[in-house]
């Protein structure tokens, strides 16, 4: 199947038609999710033999780009499920079966979410402020606070991690596992009242001794940067699929801007369309050229992940560079679309007004601008001395 067959125009129009209401009411996208589940969308990475679509990262990214043209917040939240299933897919392709159960459970209808982000933790995956306490039998209990937990109203499996400070002979150990909706010892705080991306309902999750049995602990690794394939798989899926969402958002902003320019007329130019105004045309061209630079970068990075290209130490610069380019390009294109569309885009309820708020979320996702530039500079220039 193609992305167009997975997400036909009629489905996209229904999803687009609900986006403004979810945003206005600060409501979760229950109806969108129901239709996406029915279309098999949450099984993009599940092997075809198990009832999934058997997609790789490149095809999944194109699907997410397409979904984001209709409802960026819906696409952003669905990303979290696709990150976990994508990670399982990438590991499996590289001979690591440790997350095969994720694909199996996704095939059975489980919905996965990402519970890793922590306030003030700029080490991201390389350290944690959540305590992971060993339990008898090999399990762990987790106590800490996770933020930006998208899909909060709907997930059935939440991936979490924390630090056992006494692990690895006192050097500390990072422990990864999954809780289920039925696991005791956690609560979801209804605190998602944000500027944009409101339908994602990325609420705070409080872990208070949430116990993960040994069979759901899937990784333990040292504190600090690691060459573990899990780290690459998470970065590859998270950054690429995130870039896909913001690429779709920018694509939609350009489309709406062009449609608006063609409708607008100039009083001083005897009712001629603004599409004939040289200054307006220049801004539209600038937005289109920016988007044209982004599409091949997204496709190339995703394809290289799928085909196991070895970029060595340049892999992480490529991934964070894609993320930053996508989020910043989308923000610039939305701004240009608003400028050519006139004052109507300033009113609440216009699609460009909502896209303007949604696109700002891009600067908060890891890797942020500072971290990404540091990663790229280190790869090309080496670490700072002293």
mmCIF file of C-alpha atoms in Angstrom:
data_model
loop_
_atom_site.group_PDB
_atom_site.id
_atom_site.type_symbol
_atom_site.label_atom_id
_atom_site.label_comp_id
_atom_site.label_asym_id
_atom_site.label_seq_id
_atom_site.Cartn_x
_atom_site.Cartn_y
_atom_site.Cartn_z
ATOM 1 C CA UNK A 1 0.000 0.000 0.000
ATOM 2 C CA UNK A 2 1.011 3.617 -0.562
ATOM 3 C CA UNK A 3 0.604 6.457 1.961
ATOM 4 C CA UNK A 4 -2.293 7.703 -0.166
ATOM 5 C CA UNK A 5 -4.017 4.324 0.136
ATOM 6 C CA UNK A 6 -3.410 4.123 3.882
ATOM 7 C CA UNK A 7 -4.724 7.672 4.358
ATOM 8 C CA UNK A 8 -7.208 8.326 1.562
ATOM 9 C CA UNK A 9 -8.355 11.880 0.919
ATOM 10 C CA UNK A 10 -11.796 11.260 2.406
ATOM 11 C CA UNK A 11 -10.296 10.135 5.727
ATOM 12 C CA UNK A 12 -7.921 13.103 5.781
ATOM 13 C CA UNK A 13 -10.784 15.514 5.202
ATOM 14 C CA UNK A 14 -12.746 14.064 8.120
ATOM 15 C CA UNK A 15 -9.671 14.369 10.335
ATOM 16 C CA UNK A 16 -9.021 17.931 9.126
ATOM 17 C CA UNK A 17 -12.641 18.804 9.814
ATOM 18 C CA UNK A 18 -12.297 17.852 13.483
ATOM 19 C CA UNK A 19 -8.939 19.506 14.175
ATOM 20 C CA UNK A 20 -10.258 22.979 14.976
ATOM 21 C CA UNK A 21 -12.819 21.597 17.427
ATOM 22 C CA UNK A 22 -10.234 19.563 19.330
ATOM 23 C CA UNK A 23 -8.016 22.616 19.550
ATOM 24 C CA UNK A 24 -10.820 24.932 20.693
ATOM 25 C CA UNK A 25 -12.085 22.509 23.342
ATOM 26 C CA UNK A 26 -8.621 21.296 24.401
ATOM 27 C CA UNK A 27 -9.918 17.783 23.751
ATOM 28 C CA UNK A 28 -8.231 14.506 22.852
ATOM 29 C CA UNK A 29 -8.694 13.223 19.304
ATOM 30 C CA UNK A 30 -10.802 10.166 20.177
ATOM 31 C CA UNK A 31 -12.659 10.096 16.854
ATOM 32 C CA UNK A 32 -9.467 10.471 14.829
ATOM 33 C CA UNK A 33 -7.827 7.669 16.780
ATOM 34 C CA UNK A 34 -10.804 5.378 16.273
ATOM 35 C CA UNK A 35 -10.674 5.894 12.508
ATOM 36 C CA UNK A 36 -6.899 5.502 12.360
ATOM 37 C CA UNK A 37 -7.090 2.259 14.327
ATOM 38 C CA UNK A 38 -9.793 1.042 11.963
ATOM 39 C CA UNK A 39 -7.575 1.864 8.987
ATOM 40 C CA UNK A 40 -4.714 -0.167 10.460
ATOM 41 C CA UNK A 41 -2.603 2.956 10.791
ATOM 42 C CA UNK A 42 -1.157 2.027 14.175
ATOM 43 C CA UNK A 43 0.248 -1.132 12.558
ATOM 44 C CA UNK A 44 2.457 0.643 10.017
ATOM 45 C CA UNK A 45 5.599 -1.092 11.331
ATOM 46 C CA UNK A 46 3.939 -4.400 12.188
ATOM 47 C CA UNK A 47 5.037 -7.153 9.746
ATOM 48 C CA UNK A 48 2.518 -8.005 7.054
ATOM 49 C CA UNK A 49 2.542 -11.647 8.170
ATOM 50 C CA UNK A 50 1.167 -10.476 11.547
ATOM 51 C CA UNK A 51 -1.595 -8.360 10.051
ATOM 52 C CA UNK A 52 0.322 -5.100 9.753
ATOM 53 C CA UNK A 53 1.423 -2.992 6.809
ATOM 54 C CA UNK A 54 5.096 -3.950 7.022
ATOM 55 C CA UNK A 55 6.325 -0.410 6.340
ATOM 56 C CA UNK A 56 9.839 0.863 6.883
ATOM 57 C CA UNK A 57 10.763 4.251 8.275
ATOM 58 C CA UNK A 58 10.698 6.062 4.933
ATOM 59 C CA UNK A 59 7.135 4.978 4.135
ATOM 60 C CA UNK A 60 5.964 5.607 7.710
ATOM 61 C CA UNK A 61 7.470 9.108 7.609
ATOM 62 C CA UNK A 62 5.554 9.877 4.419
ATOM 63 C CA UNK A 63 2.353 8.700 6.111
ATOM 64 C CA UNK A 64 3.001 10.959 9.085
ATOM 65 C CA UNK A 65 3.785 13.865 6.817
ATOM 66 C CA UNK A 66 0.456 13.281 5.070
ATOM 67 C CA UNK A 67 -1.479 12.964 8.345
ATOM 68 C CA UNK A 68 0.072 16.180 9.676
ATOM 69 C CA UNK A 69 -1.290 18.151 6.716
ATOM 70 C CA UNK A 70 -4.723 17.410 8.177
ATOM 71 C CA UNK A 71 -4.124 17.527 11.941
ATOM 72 C CA UNK A 72 -0.630 18.180 13.300
ATOM 73 C CA UNK A 73 -1.572 17.454 16.918
ATOM 74 C CA UNK A 74 -3.105 14.106 15.990
ATOM 75 C CA UNK A 75 0.011 13.207 14.015
ATOM 76 C CA UNK A 76 2.335 14.330 16.804
ATOM 77 C CA UNK A 77 0.596 12.152 19.388
ATOM 78 C CA UNK A 78 0.383 9.122 17.106
ATOM 79 C CA UNK A 79 4.133 9.580 16.594
ATOM 80 C CA UNK A 80 4.763 8.277 20.097
ATOM 81 C CA UNK A 81 3.147 4.924 19.307
ATOM 82 C CA UNK A 82 4.980 4.793 16.012
ATOM 83 C CA UNK A 83 8.295 5.582 17.693
ATOM 84 C CA UNK A 84 8.058 2.468 19.877
ATOM 85 C CA UNK A 85 6.854 0.205 17.091
ATOM 86 C CA UNK A 86 9.467 1.749 14.797
ATOM 87 C CA UNK A 87 12.201 1.118 17.367
ATOM 88 C CA UNK A 88 11.124 -2.519 17.584
ATOM 89 C CA UNK A 89 11.167 -2.733 13.782
ATOM 90 C CA UNK A 90 14.641 -1.162 13.508
ATOM 91 C CA UNK A 91 16.096 -3.424 16.185
ATOM 92 C CA UNK A 92 14.570 -6.506 14.573
ATOM 93 C CA UNK A 93 16.089 -5.533 11.224
ATOM 94 C CA UNK A 94 19.464 -5.353 12.955
ATOM 95 C CA UNK A 95 19.164 -8.768 14.582
ATOM 96 C CA UNK A 96 17.933 -7.602 18.005
ATOM 97 C CA UNK A 97 14.696 -9.300 19.101
ATOM 98 C CA UNK A 98 14.416 -7.620 22.519
ATOM 99 C CA UNK A 99 11.359 -5.578 21.510
ATOM 100 C CA UNK A 100 9.633 -8.096 19.268
ATOM 101 C CA UNK A 101 6.866 -8.239 21.872
ATOM 102 C CA UNK A 102 6.062 -4.590 21.056
ATOM 103 C CA UNK A 103 5.259 -5.523 17.454
ATOM 104 C CA UNK A 104 3.263 -8.546 18.610
ATOM 105 C CA UNK A 105 1.187 -6.511 21.054
ATOM 106 C CA UNK A 106 0.711 -3.692 18.545
ATOM 107 C CA UNK A 107 -0.650 -6.306 16.139
ATOM 108 C CA UNK A 108 -3.137 -7.240 18.864
ATOM 109 C CA UNK A 109 -4.271 -3.631 19.313
ATOM 110 C CA UNK A 110 -2.011 -2.275 22.063
ATOM 111 C CA UNK A 111 -1.279 1.467 21.958
ATOM 112 C CA UNK A 112 2.186 2.520 23.067
ATOM 113 C CA UNK A 113 3.265 5.870 24.472
ATOM 114 C CA UNK A 114 6.581 7.468 25.343
ATOM 115 C CA UNK A 115 7.181 8.269 29.022
ATOM 116 C CA UNK A 116 10.817 9.335 28.996
ATOM 117 C CA UNK A 117 10.890 13.153 29.113
ATOM 118 C CA UNK A 118 11.642 14.780 32.469
ATOM 119 C CA UNK A 119 11.653 18.439 33.466
ATOM 120 C CA UNK A 120 15.192 19.734 33.787
ATOM 121 C CA UNK A 121 16.815 16.594 32.369
ATOM 122 C CA UNK A 122 18.924 17.925 29.526
ATOM 123 C CA UNK A 123 20.796 14.610 29.362
ATOM 124 C CA UNK A 124 17.654 13.150 27.752
ATOM 125 C CA UNK A 125 18.323 9.399 27.308
ATOM 126 C CA UNK A 126 21.747 9.425 28.929
ATOM 127 C CA UNK A 127 20.601 10.000 32.515
ATOM 128 C CA UNK A 128 17.364 10.117 34.474
ATOM 129 C CA UNK A 129 15.843 11.905 37.460
ATOM 130 C CA UNK A 130 13.454 8.989 37.971
ATOM 131 C CA UNK A 131 14.483 6.416 40.580
ATOM 132 C CA UNK A 132 14.510 2.767 39.457
ATOM 133 C CA UNK A 133 14.565 0.566 42.555
ATOM 134 C CA UNK A 134 15.325 -3.163 42.204
ATOM 135 C CA UNK A 135 12.636 -5.584 43.370
ATOM 136 C CA UNK A 136 12.931 -9.206 44.362
ATOM 137 C CA UNK A 137 12.819 -11.441 41.299
ATOM 138 C CA UNK A 138 14.387 -8.974 38.863
ATOM 139 C CA UNK A 139 11.716 -6.322 38.468
ATOM 140 C CA UNK A 140 11.963 -2.612 39.302
ATOM 141 C CA UNK A 141 9.747 0.060 40.795
ATOM 142 C CA UNK A 142 9.875 3.548 39.292
ATOM 143 C CA UNK A 143 9.334 6.832 41.114
ATOM 144 C CA UNK A 144 9.536 10.152 39.329
ATOM 145 C CA UNK A 145 7.732 12.598 37.059
ATOM 146 C CA UNK A 146 7.437 12.283 33.298
ATOM 147 C CA UNK A 147 6.325 15.243 31.193
ATOM 148 C CA UNK A 148 4.920 15.588 27.669
ATOM 149 C CA UNK A 149 3.348 12.123 27.790
ATOM 150 C CA UNK A 150 1.351 12.281 24.551
ATOM 151 C CA UNK A 151 -1.599 9.903 24.093
ATOM 152 C CA UNK A 152 -2.289 10.125 27.846
ATOM 153 C CA UNK A 153 -6.023 9.339 27.531
ATOM 154 C CA UNK A 154 -5.493 6.316 25.279
ATOM 155 C CA UNK A 155 -2.228 4.467 25.783
ATOM 156 C CA UNK A 156 -2.277 0.881 27.000
ATOM 157 C CA UNK A 157 1.519 0.531 27.263
ATOM 158 C CA UNK A 158 3.849 3.263 28.537
ATOM 159 C CA UNK A 159 7.590 3.010 27.984
ATOM 160 C CA UNK A 160 9.519 4.473 30.924
ATOM 161 C CA UNK A 161 13.067 4.567 32.204
ATOM 162 C CA UNK A 162 14.863 5.505 35.411
ATOM 163 C CA UNK A 163 18.191 5.256 37.190
ATOM 164 C CA UNK A 164 19.329 2.686 39.708
ATOM 165 C CA UNK A 165 22.181 4.621 41.376
ATOM 166 C CA UNK A 166 23.615 1.450 42.920
ATOM 167 C CA UNK A 167 23.678 -0.514 39.680
ATOM 168 C CA UNK A 168 26.901 -1.492 37.931
ATOM 169 C CA UNK A 169 28.841 -1.544 41.198
ATOM 170 C CA UNK A 170 27.718 1.905 42.226
ATOM 171 C CA UNK A 171 28.355 3.614 38.892
ATOM 172 C CA UNK A 172 24.640 3.827 38.174
ATOM 173 C CA UNK A 173 22.468 2.037 35.652
ATOM 174 C CA UNK A 174 19.627 3.174 33.413
ATOM 175 C CA UNK A 175 16.692 0.763 33.373
ATOM 176 C CA UNK A 176 14.035 0.678 30.620
ATOM 177 C CA UNK A 177 10.666 -1.051 30.846
ATOM 178 C CA UNK A 178 6.951 -0.857 30.099
ATOM 179 C CA UNK A 179 3.978 -0.428 32.399
ATOM 180 C CA UNK A 180 0.411 -1.143 31.344
ATOM 181 C CA UNK A 181 -2.738 0.868 31.931
ATOM 182 C CA UNK A 182 -3.569 -1.506 34.786
ATOM 183 C CA UNK A 183 -0.217 -1.134 36.587
ATOM 184 C CA UNK A 184 -0.694 0.396 40.051
ATOM 185 C CA UNK A 185 1.533 3.217 41.237
ATOM 186 C CA UNK A 186 1.079 5.931 38.609
ATOM 187 C CA UNK A 187 -1.335 8.780 37.949
ATOM 188 C CA UNK A 188 -1.951 11.102 35.029
ATOM 189 C CA UNK A 189 -2.229 14.806 35.817
ATOM 190 C CA UNK A 190 -4.795 16.702 33.743
ATOM 191 C CA UNK A 191 -2.471 19.645 33.069
ATOM 192 C CA UNK A 192 -2.282 19.920 29.270
ATOM 193 C CA UNK A 193 -3.551 23.459 28.578
ATOM 194 C CA UNK A 194 -1.056 24.790 26.069
ATOM 195 C CA UNK A 195 -0.587 27.316 23.307
ATOM 196 C CA UNK A 196 -0.746 24.694 20.552
ATOM 197 C CA UNK A 197 -0.738 20.969 19.780
ATOM 198 C CA UNK A 198 -3.626 20.797 22.227
ATOM 199 C CA UNK A 199 -5.288 17.634 20.944
ATOM 200 C CA UNK A 200 -2.174 15.582 21.745
ATOM 201 C CA UNK A 201 -3.116 15.767 25.456
ATOM 202 C CA UNK A 202 0.503 15.249 26.487
ATOM 203 C CA UNK A 203 -0.168 15.235 30.199
ATOM 204 C CA UNK A 204 2.289 14.853 33.051
ATOM 205 C CA UNK A 205 2.587 11.313 34.443
ATOM 206 C CA UNK A 206 3.541 10.780 38.086
ATOM 207 C CA UNK A 207 5.241 7.465 38.836
ATOM 208 C CA UNK A 208 4.967 6.552 42.516
ATOM 209 C CA UNK A 209 6.438 3.100 42.881
ATOM 210 C CA UNK A 210 5.045 1.784 39.573
ATOM 211 C CA UNK A 211 6.319 -1.788 39.420
ATOM 212 C CA UNK A 212 7.619 -3.349 36.210
ATOM 213 C CA UNK A 213 8.030 -7.147 36.260
ATOM 214 C CA UNK A 214 11.286 -8.623 34.961
ATOM 215 C CA UNK A 215 9.773 -9.747 31.654
ATOM 216 C CA UNK A 216 8.872 -6.114 30.868
ATOM 217 C CA UNK A 217 12.352 -4.789 31.642
ATOM 218 C CA UNK A 218 13.926 -4.764 28.207
ATOM 219 C CA UNK A 219 17.177 -2.829 28.646
ATOM 220 C CA UNK A 220 19.754 -1.891 31.261
ATOM 221 C CA UNK A 221 22.697 0.271 30.286
ATOM 222 C CA UNK A 222 25.316 2.526 31.859
ATOM 223 C CA UNK A 223 24.680 6.185 32.593
ATOM 224 C CA UNK A 224 26.006 8.482 29.872
ATOM 225 C CA UNK A 225 26.335 8.256 26.084
ATOM 226 C CA UNK A 226 26.042 4.713 24.817
ATOM 227 C CA UNK A 227 26.566 2.773 21.616
ATOM 228 C CA UNK A 228 23.661 0.488 22.492
ATOM 229 C CA UNK A 229 21.495 -0.083 19.388
ATOM 230 C CA UNK A 230 18.448 0.999 21.406
ATOM 231 C CA UNK A 231 19.768 4.565 21.599
ATOM 232 C CA UNK A 232 20.262 4.775 17.850
ATOM 233 C CA UNK A 233 16.849 3.238 17.185
ATOM 234 C CA UNK A 234 15.061 5.711 19.477
ATOM 235 C CA UNK A 235 16.887 8.716 18.016
ATOM 236 C CA UNK A 236 16.353 7.536 14.446
ATOM 237 C CA UNK A 237 12.616 6.980 14.851
ATOM 238 C CA UNK A 238 11.913 9.932 17.131
ATOM 239 C CA UNK A 239 13.796 12.556 15.135
ATOM 240 C CA UNK A 240 12.726 11.297 11.704
ATOM 241 C CA UNK A 241 9.038 10.896 12.499
ATOM 242 C CA UNK A 242 9.032 14.235 14.328
ATOM 243 C CA UNK A 243 10.568 15.869 11.263
ATOM 244 C CA UNK A 244 7.854 14.246 9.143
ATOM 245 C CA UNK A 245 5.101 15.836 11.239
ATOM 246 C CA UNK A 246 6.557 19.327 10.961
ATOM 247 C CA UNK A 247 7.229 18.838 7.257
ATOM 248 C CA UNK A 248 3.538 18.070 6.818
ATOM 249 C CA UNK A 249 2.607 21.103 8.888
ATOM 250 C CA UNK A 250 4.767 23.360 6.715
ATOM 251 C CA UNK A 251 3.351 21.772 3.575
ATOM 252 C CA UNK A 252 -0.186 22.542 4.709
ATOM 253 C CA UNK A 253 0.689 26.123 5.638
ATOM 254 C CA UNK A 254 2.074 26.689 2.148
ATOM 255 C CA UNK A 255 -1.067 25.220 0.578
ATOM 256 C CA UNK A 256 -3.383 27.374 2.696
ATOM 257 C CA UNK A 257 -1.280 30.461 2.000
ATOM 258 C CA UNK A 258 -1.422 29.898 -1.755
ATOM 259 C CA UNK A 259 -5.194 29.336 -1.662
ATOM 260 C CA UNK A 260 -5.683 32.520 0.342
ATOM 261 C CA UNK A 261 -3.477 34.625 -1.937
ATOM 262 C CA UNK A 262 -5.467 33.512 -4.959
ATOM 263 C CA UNK A 263 -8.709 34.558 -3.257
ATOM 264 C CA UNK A 264 -7.509 37.933 -1.972
ATOM 265 C CA UNK A 265 -7.992 40.973 -4.161
ATOM 266 C CA UNK A 266 -6.366 44.387 -4.052
ATOM 267 C CA UNK A 267 -8.568 47.481 -3.908
ATOM 268 C CA UNK A 268 -5.797 49.839 -5.044
ATOM 269 C CA UNK A 269 -5.032 47.572 -8.015
ATOM 270 C CA UNK A 270 -8.589 47.519 -9.302
ATOM 271 C CA UNK A 271 -9.572 44.188 -7.743
ATOM 272 C CA UNK A 272 -6.651 42.214 -9.136
ATOM 273 C CA UNK A 273 -5.671 39.064 -7.282
ATOM 274 C CA UNK A 274 -2.795 39.278 -4.827
ATOM 275 C CA UNK A 275 -1.342 36.395 -6.803
ATOM 276 C CA UNK A 276 -0.274 39.143 -9.243
ATOM 277 C CA UNK A 277 1.568 41.157 -6.577
ATOM 278 C CA UNK A 278 5.375 40.795 -6.990
ATOM 279 C CA UNK A 279 6.083 41.081 -3.252
ATOM 280 C CA UNK A 280 3.510 38.420 -2.403
ATOM 281 C CA UNK A 281 4.805 36.159 -5.147
ATOM 282 C CA UNK A 282 8.354 36.490 -3.766
ATOM 283 C CA UNK A 283 7.237 35.365 -0.287
ATOM 284 C CA UNK A 284 5.297 32.395 -1.684
ATOM 285 C CA UNK A 285 8.325 31.403 -3.751
ATOM 286 C CA UNK A 286 10.562 31.654 -0.690
ATOM 287 C CA UNK A 287 8.250 29.354 1.264
ATOM 288 C CA UNK A 288 8.026 26.855 -1.599
ATOM 289 C CA UNK A 289 11.813 26.732 -2.039
ATOM 290 C CA UNK A 290 12.301 26.167 1.689
ATOM 291 C CA UNK A 291 9.892 23.220 1.618
ATOM 292 C CA UNK A 292 11.506 21.807 -1.535
ATOM 293 C CA UNK A 293 14.815 21.606 0.346
ATOM 294 C CA UNK A 294 13.211 19.695 3.192
ATOM 295 C CA UNK A 295 11.398 16.893 1.341
ATOM 296 C CA UNK A 296 14.507 15.147 -0.044
ATOM 297 C CA UNK A 297 16.375 15.432 3.269
ATOM 298 C CA UNK A 298 13.539 13.677 5.097
ATOM 299 C CA UNK A 299 13.314 10.937 2.462
ATOM 300 C CA UNK A 300 17.080 10.392 2.296
ATOM 301 C CA UNK A 301 17.647 10.098 6.043
ATOM 302 C CA UNK A 302 14.722 7.696 6.463
ATOM 303 C CA UNK A 303 15.842 5.599 3.492
ATOM 304 C CA UNK A 304 19.366 5.343 4.900
ATOM 305 C CA UNK A 305 17.957 4.048 8.186
ATOM 306 C CA UNK A 306 15.886 1.466 6.313
ATOM 307 C CA UNK A 307 18.803 0.228 4.234
ATOM 308 C CA UNK A 308 21.209 0.055 7.208
ATOM 309 C CA UNK A 309 23.608 2.619 5.770
ATOM 310 C CA UNK A 310 26.573 3.081 8.093
ATOM 311 C CA UNK A 311 27.195 6.785 8.631
ATOM 312 C CA UNK A 312 29.288 6.063 11.708
ATOM 313 C CA UNK A 313 29.757 9.117 13.936
ATOM 314 C CA UNK A 314 27.793 11.264 11.470
ATOM 315 C CA UNK A 315 24.510 9.468 12.164
ATOM 316 C CA UNK A 316 23.449 11.567 15.134
ATOM 317 C CA UNK A 317 24.330 14.872 13.421
ATOM 318 C CA UNK A 318 22.213 13.793 10.457
ATOM 319 C CA UNK A 319 19.248 12.937 12.691
ATOM 320 C CA UNK A 320 19.298 16.045 14.866
ATOM 321 C CA UNK A 321 20.026 18.202 11.817
ATOM 322 C CA UNK A 322 16.926 16.846 10.107
ATOM 323 C CA UNK A 323 14.784 17.564 13.163
ATOM 324 C CA UNK A 324 16.008 21.144 13.541
ATOM 325 C CA UNK A 325 15.733 21.839 9.812
ATOM 326 C CA UNK A 326 12.166 20.513 9.716
ATOM 327 C CA UNK A 327 10.892 22.392 12.751
ATOM 328 C CA UNK A 328 12.617 25.669 11.836
ATOM 329 C CA UNK A 329 11.630 25.462 8.166
ATOM 330 C CA UNK A 330 8.015 24.797 9.091
ATOM 331 C CA UNK A 331 8.035 27.786 11.441
ATOM 332 C CA UNK A 332 9.438 30.040 8.709
ATOM 333 C CA UNK A 333 6.922 28.783 6.150
ATOM 334 C CA UNK A 334 3.975 29.307 8.505
ATOM 335 C CA UNK A 335 5.191 32.849 9.130
ATOM 336 C CA UNK A 336 5.421 33.546 5.402
ATOM 337 C CA UNK A 337 1.976 32.033 4.813
ATOM 338 C CA UNK A 338 0.492 34.340 7.440
ATOM 339 C CA UNK A 339 2.232 37.361 5.958
ATOM 340 C CA UNK A 340 0.774 36.753 2.496
ATOM 341 C CA UNK A 341 -2.667 35.860 3.836
ATOM 342 C CA UNK A 342 -3.389 39.143 5.554
ATOM 343 C CA UNK A 343 -5.280 40.015 8.700
ATOM 344 C CA UNK A 344 -7.800 37.178 8.429
ATOM 345 C CA UNK A 345 -5.129 34.744 9.603
ATOM 346 C CA UNK A 346 -4.817 36.680 12.871
ATOM 347 C CA UNK A 347 -8.313 35.718 14.016
ATOM 348 C CA UNK A 348 -8.948 32.722 16.241
ATOM 349 C CA UNK A 349 -10.428 29.880 14.267
ATOM 350 C CA UNK A 350 -8.436 30.392 11.084
ATOM 351 C CA UNK A 351 -6.366 27.372 10.117
ATOM 352 C CA UNK A 352 -3.188 29.412 9.808
ATOM 353 C CA UNK A 353 -3.693 30.813 13.307
ATOM 354 C CA UNK A 354 -3.827 27.264 14.644
ATOM 355 C CA UNK A 355 -0.826 26.154 12.589
ATOM 356 C CA UNK A 356 1.092 29.180 13.892
ATOM 357 C CA UNK A 357 0.527 27.997 17.446
ATOM 358 C CA UNK A 358 1.120 24.325 16.658
ATOM 359 C CA UNK A 359 4.426 24.902 14.908
ATOM 360 C CA UNK A 360 5.938 26.603 17.956
ATOM 361 C CA UNK A 361 5.999 23.260 19.780
ATOM 362 C CA UNK A 362 8.818 22.180 17.487
ATOM 363 C CA UNK A 363 11.415 24.142 19.431
ATOM 364 C CA UNK A 364 10.714 22.168 22.632
ATOM 365 C CA UNK A 365 11.190 18.657 21.272
ATOM 366 C CA UNK A 366 14.577 17.007 21.710
ATOM 367 C CA UNK A 367 17.016 17.603 20.316
ATOM 368 C CA UNK A 368 16.615 21.325 20.902
ATOM 369 C CA UNK A 369 18.488 23.879 18.842
ATOM 370 C CA UNK A 370 21.416 24.225 21.248
ATOM 371 C CA UNK A 371 21.882 20.489 21.752
ATOM 372 C CA UNK A 372 21.644 19.785 18.025
ATOM 373 C CA UNK A 373 24.252 22.379 17.124
ATOM 374 C CA UNK A 374 26.553 21.012 19.818
ATOM 375 C CA UNK A 375 26.155 17.490 18.407
ATOM 376 C CA UNK A 376 26.959 18.616 14.877
ATOM 377 C CA UNK A 377 29.897 20.788 15.966
ATOM 378 C CA UNK A 378 31.406 17.921 17.967
ATOM 379 C CA UNK A 379 31.125 15.598 14.985
ATOM 380 C CA UNK A 380 32.937 17.995 12.673
ATOM 381 C CA UNK A 381 35.300 19.806 15.036
ATOM 382 C CA UNK A 382 35.737 17.457 17.968
ATOM 383 C CA UNK A 383 34.747 18.258 21.573
ATOM 384 C CA UNK A 384 35.604 21.508 23.289
ATOM 385 C CA UNK A 385 39.022 21.517 24.910
ATOM 386 C CA UNK A 386 39.568 21.817 28.627
#
